[in-house]
């Protein structure tokens, strides 16, 4: 079903701008007829028609100077105006014997890519009626005195003009329509992704709320176990360590939720951010060997939101799991941090030493929830959405020497000399 409104008036501007080219060509044709061919035509009437057409077109330029929603009837008015003015000019310059009479096809071509079927039919009937009227009002006297040489030259010029209009107007309209369709498609995908993210966020908040009570209970039980003389001290220490990690994550989640609610962001030095990331990785994955390769980050800074660190930790956790599961004898990951000053970005590459991504899920992973070896790819999906919201990018691919790579690109802020290298 055809929409009754166009997203933006910017799609109607090519027609208005192209009409100025028509007006110039009309004036050139009238001047040539008056001073070169010296035809006997009502030139004052022709100039008056062109003047009215110019005034209306200037009004349309002012009307559509800003982006706003317009009715589909706005296209219809533009096309009908072209037919009426062209018919008036043809009527006073030879009627159907004028070699430019086939220009009445151009409004139909424009309408075919801008108007719904019922309005396209109206435009077609109007153009056919105009041509028929010009033919019926053509007198035998005009046919008798018609100069065939000038007529053939006019037909050649008409062909060139028609080709120019098709390329300039119709092609630009099709390009504008395709651009809008891509924009609508991207907005639809973003909306679906945001709906999925909202559902996951609500579920995570409910889960965190429900998790607080059993964690508190387990902590009390662990304290009571200390009074029992017969227990494995190493297992108890491990249990207590894991409980501390869970409590810390829960506290971090509550703090992050409050910061997200307030849309809190801060400018942080890149070196300081990487140091914080290294500390989080060491606390979250103490038994994992992490090889860091960090480039020179002095005087570079980036805008950090509370959701950025969890997004990176999700990708690092996936790399840790892949290395431990697929290659337990060489369980380590590599994290490379490299600034790209020319592109004003910083690239963080996280490589594991597992078997890599499966080819059938590599293209879908990150853009939607898919079945994977370790779950539904929820961590990668959340990281992808988070980085996209922060102006970053996530690229997933398999390394040539084995393993998978998650490449994160983040925008840098302008260099700030007052930031010291931490």
Short mmCIF file of C-alpha atoms in Angstrom, two decimals:
data_model
loop_
_atom_site.label_atom_id
_atom_site.label_comp_id
_atom_site.label_asym_id
_atom_site.label_seq_id
_atom_site.Cartn_x
_atom_site.Cartn_y
_atom_site.Cartn_z
CA UNK A 1 0.00 0.00 0.00
CA UNK A 2 1.38 3.38 -0.98
CA UNK A 3 2.19 5.72 1.85
CA UNK A 4 0.30 9.00 1.86
CA UNK A 5 3.32 10.98 3.01
CA UNK A 6 6.95 11.22 1.95
CA UNK A 7 9.54 11.05 4.71
CA UNK A 8 11.27 14.29 3.76
CA UNK A 9 10.83 17.14 1.31
CA UNK A 10 14.43 16.61 0.18
CA UNK A 11 13.15 14.09 -2.39
CA UNK A 12 11.06 16.74 -4.12
CA UNK A 13 13.93 19.19 -4.49
CA UNK A 14 15.49 17.52 -7.59
CA UNK A 15 12.29 18.26 -9.52
CA UNK A 16 12.26 21.89 -8.40
CA UNK A 17 15.95 22.38 -9.17
CA UNK A 18 15.69 20.67 -12.57
CA UNK A 19 12.82 22.99 -13.51
CA UNK A 20 15.24 25.94 -13.46
CA UNK A 21 17.24 24.13 -16.15
CA UNK A 22 14.01 23.73 -18.15
CA UNK A 23 13.26 27.42 -17.77
CA UNK A 24 16.72 28.37 -19.06
CA UNK A 25 16.32 26.04 -22.04
CA UNK A 26 12.85 27.46 -22.73
CA UNK A 27 14.25 31.00 -22.75
CA UNK A 28 17.07 29.93 -25.08
CA UNK A 29 14.57 28.31 -27.45
CA UNK A 30 12.38 31.44 -27.45
CA UNK A 31 15.36 33.74 -28.06
CA UNK A 32 16.61 31.56 -30.92
CA UNK A 33 13.15 31.56 -32.48
CA UNK A 34 12.89 35.35 -32.13
CA UNK A 35 16.36 36.52 -33.23
CA UNK A 36 17.86 33.66 -35.26
CA UNK A 37 14.99 31.82 -36.93
CA UNK A 38 12.86 35.00 -36.77
CA UNK A 39 9.61 33.10 -36.42
CA UNK A 40 6.30 34.91 -36.18
CA UNK A 41 5.23 33.87 -32.69
CA UNK A 42 3.51 35.73 -29.80
CA UNK A 43 6.78 36.24 -27.94
CA UNK A 44 5.31 38.47 -25.22
CA UNK A 45 2.88 35.68 -24.33
CA UNK A 46 5.68 33.11 -24.28
CA UNK A 47 7.83 35.31 -22.03
CA UNK A 48 4.85 35.84 -19.70
CA UNK A 49 4.32 32.07 -19.39
CA UNK A 50 7.99 31.53 -18.56
CA UNK A 51 7.90 34.38 -16.03
CA UNK A 52 4.90 32.85 -14.22
CA UNK A 53 6.60 29.45 -14.23
CA UNK A 54 9.78 30.97 -12.77
CA UNK A 55 7.89 32.80 -10.02
CA UNK A 56 6.09 29.61 -8.98
CA UNK A 57 9.33 27.65 -8.95
CA UNK A 58 11.02 30.24 -6.73
CA UNK A 59 8.08 29.88 -4.37
CA UNK A 60 8.58 26.09 -4.29
CA UNK A 61 12.29 26.54 -3.50
CA UNK A 62 11.35 28.65 -0.49
CA UNK A 63 8.58 26.22 0.50
CA UNK A 64 10.81 23.11 0.47
CA UNK A 65 14.03 24.71 1.73
CA UNK A 66 13.90 22.66 4.96
CA UNK A 67 13.34 18.96 5.57
CA UNK A 68 9.76 18.16 6.52
CA UNK A 69 7.07 15.64 5.72
CA UNK A 70 5.07 16.41 2.59
CA UNK A 71 1.98 14.86 1.08
CA UNK A 72 2.21 12.65 -2.00
CA UNK A 73 -0.01 15.23 -3.65
CA UNK A 74 2.99 17.60 -3.65
CA UNK A 75 4.61 15.42 -6.31
CA UNK A 76 1.35 15.36 -8.24
CA UNK A 77 1.16 19.18 -8.23
CA UNK A 78 4.73 19.43 -9.54
CA UNK A 79 4.11 17.05 -12.43
CA UNK A 80 0.77 18.61 -13.37
CA UNK A 81 2.36 22.07 -13.36
CA UNK A 82 5.02 20.87 -15.82
CA UNK A 83 2.32 19.52 -18.15
CA UNK A 84 0.28 22.72 -18.03
CA UNK A 85 3.17 25.11 -18.65
CA UNK A 86 4.66 22.93 -21.39
CA UNK A 87 1.26 22.66 -23.09
CA UNK A 88 0.80 26.44 -22.95
CA UNK A 89 4.23 27.05 -24.50
CA UNK A 90 3.59 24.48 -27.21
CA UNK A 91 0.15 25.91 -27.97
CA UNK A 92 1.60 29.35 -28.77
CA UNK A 93 4.58 27.97 -30.70
CA UNK A 94 3.16 25.62 -33.31
CA UNK A 95 1.12 23.15 -31.27
CA UNK A 96 1.51 19.50 -32.26
CA UNK A 97 3.85 20.51 -35.12
CA UNK A 98 6.44 21.72 -32.60
CA UNK A 99 9.26 19.14 -32.46
CA UNK A 100 9.39 19.49 -28.67
CA UNK A 101 5.87 18.12 -28.23
CA UNK A 102 7.25 14.72 -27.17
CA UNK A 103 8.54 16.40 -24.01
CA UNK A 104 5.08 15.66 -22.62
CA UNK A 105 6.40 12.14 -21.99
CA UNK A 106 8.85 13.40 -19.37
CA UNK A 107 6.23 14.24 -16.71
CA UNK A 108 4.90 10.71 -17.15
CA UNK A 109 8.40 9.30 -16.62
CA UNK A 110 8.81 11.36 -13.44
CA UNK A 111 5.38 10.35 -12.19
CA UNK A 112 6.15 6.66 -12.74
CA UNK A 113 8.84 6.74 -10.02
CA UNK A 114 7.19 9.18 -7.61
CA UNK A 115 3.41 8.69 -7.69
CA UNK A 116 1.06 5.80 -6.86
CA UNK A 117 -0.75 4.06 -9.68
CA UNK A 118 -4.00 6.03 -9.52
CA UNK A 119 -2.20 9.39 -9.71
CA UNK A 120 0.12 8.07 -12.42
CA UNK A 121 -2.98 7.21 -14.44
CA UNK A 122 -4.32 10.75 -13.98
CA UNK A 123 -1.00 12.26 -15.12
CA UNK A 124 -0.92 9.96 -18.16
CA UNK A 125 -4.46 10.86 -19.17
CA UNK A 126 -3.72 14.57 -18.67
CA UNK A 127 -0.59 14.39 -20.89
CA UNK A 128 -2.50 12.43 -23.56
CA UNK A 129 -5.32 14.96 -23.44
CA UNK A 130 -2.85 17.84 -23.81
CA UNK A 131 -1.24 16.23 -26.86
CA UNK A 132 -4.64 15.46 -28.36
CA UNK A 133 -5.78 19.05 -27.77
CA UNK A 134 -2.67 20.42 -29.45
CA UNK A 135 -3.27 18.11 -32.40
CA UNK A 136 -6.93 19.07 -32.76
CA UNK A 137 -6.15 22.77 -32.62
CA UNK A 138 -3.43 22.47 -35.26
CA UNK A 139 -4.44 24.34 -38.41
CA UNK A 140 -3.60 23.18 -41.99
CA UNK A 141 -1.92 26.54 -42.49
CA UNK A 142 0.76 25.64 -39.90
CA UNK A 143 1.44 22.30 -41.62
CA UNK A 144 1.70 23.94 -45.02
CA UNK A 145 4.29 26.51 -43.90
CA UNK A 146 6.30 24.14 -41.66
CA UNK A 147 10.05 24.19 -42.36
CA UNK A 148 11.15 20.54 -42.36
CA UNK A 149 14.82 21.40 -41.86
CA UNK A 150 14.05 23.35 -38.72
CA UNK A 151 11.63 20.63 -37.62
CA UNK A 152 14.29 17.90 -37.92
CA UNK A 153 16.81 20.04 -36.07
CA UNK A 154 14.26 20.58 -33.33
CA UNK A 155 13.62 16.85 -33.09
CA UNK A 156 17.37 16.22 -32.66
CA UNK A 157 17.58 18.89 -29.98
CA UNK A 158 14.49 17.44 -28.32
CA UNK A 159 16.17 14.03 -28.12
CA UNK A 160 19.25 15.50 -26.45
CA UNK A 161 17.10 17.41 -23.97
CA UNK A 162 15.00 14.34 -23.16
CA UNK A 163 18.11 12.24 -22.52
CA UNK A 164 19.50 14.98 -20.26
CA UNK A 165 16.28 15.14 -18.25
CA UNK A 166 16.05 11.37 -17.82
CA UNK A 167 19.61 11.23 -16.49
CA UNK A 168 19.34 14.32 -14.30
CA UNK A 169 15.85 14.02 -12.84
CA UNK A 170 14.65 10.42 -13.05
CA UNK A 171 18.00 8.92 -12.03
CA UNK A 172 18.33 11.31 -9.09
CA UNK A 173 14.78 10.51 -7.96
CA UNK A 174 15.44 6.78 -8.08
CA UNK A 175 18.66 7.30 -6.13
CA UNK A 176 16.78 9.33 -3.50
CA UNK A 177 14.07 6.66 -3.19
CA UNK A 178 16.66 3.88 -2.83
CA UNK A 179 18.52 5.90 -0.21
CA UNK A 180 15.33 6.36 1.78
CA UNK A 181 14.50 2.66 1.54
CA UNK A 182 17.95 1.77 2.89
CA UNK A 183 17.52 4.29 5.69
CA UNK A 184 14.10 2.87 6.60
CA UNK A 185 15.50 -0.66 6.53
CA UNK A 186 18.39 0.32 8.81
CA UNK A 187 16.04 2.10 11.20
CA UNK A 188 13.83 -0.99 11.31
CA UNK A 189 16.82 -3.20 12.11
CA UNK A 190 17.99 -0.76 14.80
CA UNK A 191 14.51 -0.70 16.30
CA UNK A 192 14.33 -4.50 16.45
CA UNK A 193 17.79 -4.61 17.99
CA UNK A 194 16.86 -2.02 20.59
CA UNK A 195 13.70 -3.96 21.44
CA UNK A 196 15.77 -7.10 21.94
CA UNK A 197 18.26 -5.16 24.04
CA UNK A 198 15.46 -3.68 26.15
CA UNK A 199 14.02 -7.14 26.76
CA UNK A 200 17.44 -8.48 27.73
CA UNK A 201 18.02 -5.48 30.00
CA UNK A 202 14.72 -6.00 31.78
CA UNK A 203 15.47 -9.69 32.21
CA UNK A 204 18.96 -8.91 33.52
CA UNK A 205 17.59 -6.41 36.05
CA UNK A 206 15.04 -8.94 37.29
CA UNK A 207 17.70 -11.63 37.48
CA UNK A 208 20.09 -9.38 39.42
CA UNK A 209 17.32 -8.49 41.86
CA UNK A 210 16.43 -12.13 42.43
CA UNK A 211 20.10 -13.12 42.69
CA UNK A 212 20.79 -10.77 45.60
CA UNK A 213 18.78 -12.84 48.12
CA UNK A 214 20.33 -16.28 47.44
CA UNK A 215 23.81 -14.74 47.33
CA UNK A 216 23.23 -13.23 50.77
CA UNK A 217 22.02 -16.59 52.05
CA UNK A 218 25.04 -18.43 50.65
CA UNK A 219 27.34 -15.84 52.22
CA UNK A 220 25.73 -16.44 55.64
CA UNK A 221 26.11 -20.20 55.20
CA UNK A 222 29.79 -19.79 54.30
CA UNK A 223 30.32 -17.79 57.51
CA UNK A 224 28.66 -20.54 59.54
CA UNK A 225 30.89 -23.12 57.85
CA UNK A 226 33.91 -21.40 59.35
CA UNK A 227 32.75 -22.59 62.79
CA UNK A 228 32.88 -26.21 61.66
CA UNK A 229 36.26 -27.73 62.32
CA UNK A 230 36.21 -30.35 59.56
CA UNK A 231 36.20 -28.68 56.16
CA UNK A 232 38.52 -28.40 53.21
CA UNK A 233 40.18 -25.01 53.61
CA UNK A 234 41.13 -24.74 49.93
CA UNK A 235 37.56 -25.40 48.79
CA UNK A 236 36.23 -22.91 51.33
CA UNK A 237 38.68 -20.25 50.15
CA UNK A 238 37.67 -20.86 46.57
CA UNK A 239 33.97 -20.63 47.51
CA UNK A 240 34.57 -17.40 49.42
CA UNK A 241 36.54 -15.96 46.51
CA UNK A 242 33.78 -16.74 44.03
CA UNK A 243 31.16 -15.25 46.35
CA UNK A 244 33.18 -12.05 46.62
CA UNK A 245 33.36 -11.88 42.83
CA UNK A 246 29.58 -12.33 42.57
CA UNK A 247 28.93 -9.63 45.17
CA UNK A 248 31.32 -7.27 43.41
CA UNK A 249 29.65 -7.88 40.04
CA UNK A 250 26.24 -7.32 41.60
CA UNK A 251 27.37 -4.04 43.17
CA UNK A 252 28.93 -2.98 39.87
CA UNK A 253 25.69 -3.80 38.08
CA UNK A 254 23.67 -1.65 40.46
CA UNK A 255 26.10 1.26 40.11
CA UNK A 256 26.18 0.89 36.33
CA UNK A 257 22.38 0.79 36.13
CA UNK A 258 22.21 4.08 38.02
CA UNK A 259 24.82 5.67 35.73
CA UNK A 260 23.03 4.43 32.62
CA UNK A 261 19.79 5.85 33.97
CA UNK A 262 21.48 9.25 34.32
CA UNK A 263 23.25 8.86 30.93
CA UNK A 264 26.58 9.46 32.65
CA UNK A 265 29.66 9.76 30.43
CA UNK A 266 33.18 10.93 31.12
CA UNK A 267 36.28 11.86 29.18
CA UNK A 268 39.06 9.47 30.17
CA UNK A 269 42.66 9.14 29.06
CA UNK A 270 43.21 6.12 26.83
CA UNK A 271 46.11 4.87 28.95
CA UNK A 272 44.02 5.13 32.11
CA UNK A 273 41.14 3.27 30.45
CA UNK A 274 43.43 0.45 29.32
CA UNK A 275 44.91 0.25 32.84
CA UNK A 276 41.39 -0.07 34.24
CA UNK A 277 40.61 -2.74 31.67
CA UNK A 278 43.73 -4.71 32.60
CA UNK A 279 42.78 -4.54 36.26
CA UNK A 280 39.24 -5.78 35.53
CA UNK A 281 40.59 -8.64 33.41
CA UNK A 282 43.00 -9.65 36.18
CA UNK A 283 40.22 -9.63 38.79
CA UNK A 284 37.65 -11.41 36.60
CA UNK A 285 39.97 -14.02 35.05
CA UNK A 286 42.82 -14.55 37.56
CA UNK A 287 43.70 -18.00 36.22
CA UNK A 288 43.97 -16.93 32.58
CA UNK A 289 47.24 -15.92 30.96
CA UNK A 290 46.71 -12.67 29.07
CA UNK A 291 49.39 -11.31 26.72
CA UNK A 292 49.07 -7.54 26.33
CA UNK A 293 50.53 -5.49 23.49
CA UNK A 294 49.77 -1.82 24.07
CA UNK A 295 50.91 0.97 21.75
CA UNK A 296 51.75 4.55 22.68
CA UNK A 297 48.60 6.15 24.13
CA UNK A 298 49.93 9.36 25.67
CA UNK A 299 47.76 12.49 25.25
CA UNK A 300 44.92 10.43 23.74
CA UNK A 301 41.47 10.30 25.31
CA UNK A 302 38.04 8.84 24.58
CA UNK A 303 34.49 9.24 25.81
CA UNK A 304 33.69 6.42 28.23
CA UNK A 305 30.21 5.28 29.24
CA UNK A 306 29.44 2.80 32.05
CA UNK A 307 28.37 0.16 29.56
CA UNK A 308 31.70 0.17 27.65
CA UNK A 309 33.76 -1.86 30.13
CA UNK A 310 31.18 -4.70 30.44
CA UNK A 311 30.96 -4.85 26.64
CA UNK A 312 34.71 -5.42 26.36
CA UNK A 313 34.72 -7.90 29.24
CA UNK A 314 32.00 -9.91 27.47
CA UNK A 315 34.26 -10.32 24.44
CA UNK A 316 37.27 -11.16 26.63
CA UNK A 317 35.21 -13.75 28.53
CA UNK A 318 34.23 -15.40 25.25
CA UNK A 319 37.89 -15.54 24.25
CA UNK A 320 38.86 -17.07 27.62
CA UNK A 321 36.15 -19.74 27.35
CA UNK A 322 37.12 -20.57 23.77
CA UNK A 323 40.80 -20.94 24.67
CA UNK A 324 40.12 -23.12 27.72
CA UNK A 325 37.56 -25.33 25.97
CA UNK A 326 39.15 -25.81 22.55
CA UNK A 327 42.83 -25.62 23.49
CA UNK A 328 43.31 -26.49 27.19
CA UNK A 329 47.05 -27.15 26.74
CA UNK A 330 47.70 -23.57 25.60
CA UNK A 331 44.99 -21.61 27.39
CA UNK A 332 45.89 -17.97 26.84
CA UNK A 333 44.55 -14.97 24.97
CA UNK A 334 46.19 -11.97 23.33
CA UNK A 335 44.92 -8.39 23.62
CA UNK A 336 46.43 -5.77 21.31
CA UNK A 337 45.75 -2.05 21.71
CA UNK A 338 46.78 0.18 18.82
CA UNK A 339 45.89 3.85 18.24
CA UNK A 340 45.20 4.99 14.69
CA UNK A 341 45.88 8.70 14.77
CA UNK A 342 45.05 9.23 11.08
CA UNK A 343 41.55 7.81 11.56
CA UNK A 344 41.21 9.26 15.09
CA UNK A 345 40.40 5.82 16.49
CA UNK A 346 41.80 3.23 18.87
CA UNK A 347 41.61 -0.48 17.97
CA UNK A 348 41.44 -3.20 20.64
CA UNK A 349 41.96 -6.71 19.21
CA UNK A 350 41.10 -9.73 21.35
CA UNK A 351 42.41 -13.04 20.00
CA UNK A 352 41.83 -16.48 21.47
CA UNK A 353 43.48 -19.78 20.58
CA UNK A 354 40.38 -21.89 20.07
CA UNK A 355 38.99 -23.34 16.86
CA UNK A 356 37.54 -20.02 15.67
CA UNK A 357 34.08 -19.03 14.55
CA UNK A 358 31.89 -21.39 12.55
CA UNK A 359 31.31 -20.15 9.02
CA UNK A 360 27.54 -20.55 9.24
CA UNK A 361 27.25 -18.28 12.29
CA UNK A 362 30.06 -15.76 11.67
CA UNK A 363 27.90 -13.39 9.61
CA UNK A 364 25.00 -13.51 12.08
CA UNK A 365 27.01 -13.39 15.30
CA UNK A 366 26.70 -9.99 16.92
CA UNK A 367 23.77 -8.75 14.84
CA UNK A 368 21.24 -11.16 16.37
CA UNK A 369 20.95 -13.97 18.89
CA UNK A 370 22.12 -17.24 17.32
CA UNK A 371 22.86 -20.72 18.61
CA UNK A 372 26.56 -21.15 19.23
CA UNK A 373 28.77 -23.70 20.94
CA UNK A 374 28.75 -21.81 24.24
CA UNK A 375 25.21 -20.44 24.18
CA UNK A 376 23.14 -18.00 22.15
CA UNK A 377 25.90 -15.49 21.42
CA UNK A 378 24.23 -13.08 23.86
CA UNK A 379 27.51 -11.57 25.05
CA UNK A 380 28.63 -10.73 21.52
CA UNK A 381 25.19 -9.36 20.68
CA UNK A 382 25.17 -7.07 23.73
CA UNK A 383 28.71 -5.91 23.00
CA UNK A 384 27.82 -5.18 19.37
CA UNK A 385 24.79 -3.07 20.34
CA UNK A 386 26.72 -1.26 23.08
CA UNK A 387 29.65 -0.34 20.82
CA UNK A 388 27.27 0.79 18.10
CA UNK A 389 25.55 3.14 20.57
CA UNK A 390 28.94 4.60 21.54
CA UNK A 391 29.97 5.24 17.95
CA UNK A 392 32.31 2.23 17.83
CA UNK A 393 32.46 -0.88 15.67
CA UNK A 394 32.86 -4.59 16.29
CA UNK A 395 34.47 -6.82 13.68
CA UNK A 396 34.63 -10.61 14.10
CA UNK A 397 36.87 -12.84 12.02
CA UNK A 398 39.10 -15.92 12.22
CA UNK A 399 42.85 -15.46 12.53
CA UNK A 400 45.04 -16.92 9.80
CA UNK A 401 47.13 -18.81 12.36
CA UNK A 402 44.10 -20.15 14.23
CA UNK A 403 41.65 -18.85 16.75
CA UNK A 404 39.09 -16.07 16.58
CA UNK A 405 39.57 -12.31 16.75
CA UNK A 406 37.14 -9.70 18.08
CA UNK A 407 38.31 -6.30 16.84
CA UNK A 408 36.84 -3.27 18.60
CA UNK A 409 37.24 0.20 17.10
CA UNK A 410 36.48 3.20 19.33
CA UNK A 411 36.54 6.90 18.39
CA UNK A 412 39.16 9.08 20.04
CA UNK A 413 38.61 12.61 21.23
CA UNK A 414 40.88 15.52 20.34
CA UNK A 415 44.37 15.30 21.78
CA UNK A 416 44.59 16.75 25.27
CA UNK A 417 48.14 17.58 26.33
CA UNK A 418 47.19 17.89 30.01
CA UNK A 419 46.50 14.13 30.23
CA UNK A 420 49.59 12.37 31.52
CA UNK A 421 50.59 8.88 30.50
CA UNK A 422 49.44 6.70 33.35
#
